[in-house]
Amino acid sequence: MPLGTTGRIGIGMLVASVAVAIPVVLSLPESWLGGVIVLALAGNGIVLLLNRENRTWQNNKSP
């Protein structure tokens, strides 16, 4: 089953959180702020993916 727009956005947020995490972990002195951004992006991505899976399950269950 192909990913819809919401699934793609969720995966994009997870990828973006990894891309942001690498320089944060390596060098930034304000790492707590970077950590908050990384957690927010990853959390949003996971929530979007879970919502997509939940909607798919609800649409496919028998009445």
Short mmCIF file of N, CA and C in Angstrom, two decimals:
data_model
loop_
_atom_site.label_atom_id
_atom_site.label_comp_id
_atom_site.label_asym_id
_atom_site.label_seq_id
_atom_site.Cartn_x
_atom_site.Cartn_y
_atom_site.Cartn_z
N MET A 1 0.86 -1.18 0.00
CA MET A 1 0.00 0.00 0.00
C MET A 1 0.90 1.24 0.00
N PRO A 2 0.71 2.13 -0.97
CA PRO A 2 1.56 3.33 -1.04
C PRO A 2 1.24 4.31 0.08
N LEU A 3 2.25 5.08 0.44
CA LEU A 3 2.07 6.08 1.49
C LEU A 3 1.30 7.27 0.96
N GLY A 4 0.40 7.78 1.78
CA GLY A 4 -0.30 9.01 1.42
C GLY A 4 0.51 10.22 1.83
N THR A 5 -0.09 11.37 1.68
CA THR A 5 0.60 12.62 2.01
C THR A 5 1.00 12.68 3.48
N THR A 6 0.11 12.26 4.35
CA THR A 6 0.40 12.32 5.79
C THR A 6 1.57 11.41 6.14
N GLY A 7 1.60 10.22 5.58
CA GLY A 7 2.70 9.30 5.82
C GLY A 7 4.02 9.86 5.33
N ARG A 8 4.00 10.49 4.17
CA ARG A 8 5.23 11.09 3.63
C ARG A 8 5.72 12.23 4.50
N ILE A 9 4.79 13.04 4.99
CA ILE A 9 5.17 14.14 5.89
C ILE A 9 5.77 13.58 7.17
N GLY A 10 5.16 12.52 7.71
CA GLY A 10 5.68 11.90 8.93
C GLY A 10 7.09 11.37 8.74
N ILE A 11 7.33 10.69 7.63
CA ILE A 11 8.67 10.18 7.35
C ILE A 11 9.64 11.33 7.13
N GLY A 12 9.18 12.38 6.45
CA GLY A 12 10.02 13.56 6.25
C GLY A 12 10.43 14.20 7.56
N MET A 13 9.50 14.25 8.52
CA MET A 13 9.83 14.82 9.83
C MET A 13 10.85 13.96 10.56
N LEU A 14 10.72 12.64 10.45
CA LEU A 14 11.70 11.76 11.09
C LEU A 14 13.08 11.94 10.46
N VAL A 15 13.12 12.04 9.13
CA VAL A 15 14.40 12.26 8.44
C VAL A 15 14.99 13.61 8.83
N ALA A 16 14.14 14.63 8.90
CA ALA A 16 14.61 15.96 9.29
C ALA A 16 15.15 15.95 10.71
N SER A 17 14.51 15.21 11.60
CA SER A 17 14.99 15.16 12.98
C SER A 17 16.37 14.51 13.05
N VAL A 18 16.62 13.51 12.23
CA VAL A 18 17.95 12.89 12.19
C VAL A 18 18.97 13.88 11.64
N ALA A 19 18.58 14.60 10.57
CA ALA A 19 19.49 15.58 9.97
C ALA A 19 19.83 16.70 10.95
N VAL A 20 18.88 17.10 11.77
CA VAL A 20 19.13 18.15 12.76
C VAL A 20 19.95 17.60 13.93
N ALA A 21 19.73 16.34 14.27
CA ALA A 21 20.40 15.75 15.43
C ALA A 21 21.90 15.62 15.24
N ILE A 22 22.34 15.34 14.03
CA ILE A 22 23.77 15.09 13.80
C ILE A 22 24.63 16.30 14.19
N PRO A 23 24.39 17.51 13.64
CA PRO A 23 25.23 18.64 14.07
C PRO A 23 25.02 19.03 15.54
N VAL A 24 23.82 18.83 16.04
CA VAL A 24 23.55 19.16 17.44
C VAL A 24 24.40 18.31 18.36
N VAL A 25 24.43 17.02 18.09
CA VAL A 25 25.20 16.11 18.93
C VAL A 25 26.70 16.40 18.79
N LEU A 26 27.14 16.77 17.60
CA LEU A 26 28.57 16.95 17.37
C LEU A 26 29.13 18.22 17.99
N SER A 27 28.42 19.38 17.89
CA SER A 27 29.13 20.59 18.25
C SER A 27 28.37 21.71 18.95
N LEU A 28 27.09 21.79 18.82
CA LEU A 28 26.40 22.99 19.32
C LEU A 28 26.43 23.10 20.84
N PRO A 29 26.83 24.27 21.36
CA PRO A 29 26.78 24.45 22.81
C PRO A 29 25.34 24.55 23.32
N GLU A 30 24.44 25.01 22.47
CA GLU A 30 23.03 25.11 22.87
C GLU A 30 22.33 23.79 22.54
N SER A 31 22.90 22.70 22.99
CA SER A 31 22.38 21.39 22.59
C SER A 31 20.99 21.12 23.16
N TRP A 32 20.64 21.73 24.28
CA TRP A 32 19.31 21.50 24.83
C TRP A 32 18.23 22.01 23.88
N LEU A 33 18.50 23.17 23.22
CA LEU A 33 17.52 23.71 22.27
C LEU A 33 17.41 22.80 21.05
N GLY A 34 18.56 22.34 20.57
CA GLY A 34 18.54 21.40 19.44
C GLY A 34 17.83 20.11 19.81
N GLY A 35 18.04 19.67 21.04
CA GLY A 35 17.36 18.45 21.50
C GLY A 35 15.86 18.61 21.52
N VAL A 36 15.38 19.78 21.93
CA VAL A 36 13.94 20.04 21.93
C VAL A 36 13.40 20.01 20.50
N ILE A 37 14.13 20.62 19.57
CA ILE A 37 13.70 20.64 18.17
C ILE A 37 13.67 19.22 17.61
N VAL A 38 14.71 18.44 17.89
CA VAL A 38 14.77 17.07 17.40
C VAL A 38 13.61 16.25 17.95
N LEU A 39 13.35 16.37 19.26
CA LEU A 39 12.25 15.61 19.85
C LEU A 39 10.90 16.03 19.28
N ALA A 40 10.73 17.33 19.03
CA ALA A 40 9.47 17.81 18.46
C ALA A 40 9.26 17.27 17.05
N LEU A 41 10.30 17.33 16.23
CA LEU A 41 10.17 16.81 14.86
C LEU A 41 9.91 15.31 14.86
N ALA A 42 10.67 14.58 15.65
CA ALA A 42 10.49 13.13 15.70
C ALA A 42 9.11 12.77 16.24
N GLY A 43 8.69 13.47 17.29
CA GLY A 43 7.36 13.21 17.86
C GLY A 43 6.24 13.48 16.87
N ASN A 44 6.34 14.59 16.16
CA ASN A 44 5.31 14.89 15.16
C ASN A 44 5.30 13.86 14.05
N GLY A 45 6.48 13.44 13.61
CA GLY A 45 6.55 12.42 12.56
C GLY A 45 5.92 11.11 13.01
N ILE A 46 6.21 10.70 14.24
CA ILE A 46 5.65 9.45 14.75
C ILE A 46 4.14 9.55 14.90
N VAL A 47 3.65 10.68 15.40
CA VAL A 47 2.21 10.86 15.57
C VAL A 47 1.50 10.82 14.22
N LEU A 48 2.07 11.47 13.21
CA LEU A 48 1.46 11.44 11.88
C LEU A 48 1.42 10.03 11.32
N LEU A 49 2.49 9.28 11.48
CA LEU A 49 2.51 7.90 10.99
C LEU A 49 1.50 7.04 11.74
N LEU A 50 1.40 7.21 13.06
CA LEU A 50 0.43 6.43 13.84
C LEU A 50 -1.00 6.79 13.45
N ASN A 51 -1.27 8.07 13.23
CA ASN A 51 -2.61 8.48 12.80
C ASN A 51 -2.96 7.86 11.46
N ARG A 52 -1.99 7.81 10.56
CA ARG A 52 -2.23 7.22 9.25
C ARG A 52 -2.56 5.74 9.40
N GLU A 53 -1.79 5.02 10.23
CA GLU A 53 -2.03 3.60 10.43
C GLU A 53 -3.40 3.37 11.07
N ASN A 54 -3.77 4.22 12.02
CA ASN A 54 -5.06 4.08 12.70
C ASN A 54 -6.21 4.29 11.71
N ARG A 55 -6.10 5.32 10.86
CA ARG A 55 -7.14 5.56 9.86
C ARG A 55 -7.24 4.40 8.89
N THR A 56 -6.09 3.85 8.47
CA THR A 56 -6.10 2.72 7.54
C THR A 56 -6.78 1.53 8.18
N TRP A 57 -6.48 1.26 9.46
CA TRP A 57 -7.08 0.14 10.15
C TRP A 57 -8.59 0.33 10.28
N GLN A 58 -9.02 1.55 10.62
CA GLN A 58 -10.45 1.81 10.77
C GLN A 58 -11.18 1.69 9.45
N ASN A 59 -10.54 2.08 8.35
CA ASN A 59 -11.18 1.98 7.04
C ASN A 59 -11.28 0.53 6.57
N ASN A 60 -10.37 -0.33 7.01
CA ASN A 60 -10.32 -1.71 6.52
C ASN A 60 -11.07 -2.70 7.40
N LYS A 61 -11.43 -2.33 8.63
CA LYS A 61 -12.10 -3.30 9.50
C LYS A 61 -13.53 -3.55 9.01
N SER A 62 -14.00 -4.75 9.26
CA SER A 62 -15.34 -5.08 8.77
C SER A 62 -16.42 -4.48 9.67
N PRO A 63 -17.53 -4.13 9.09
CA PRO A 63 -18.61 -3.51 9.88
C PRO A 63 -19.28 -4.47 10.82
#
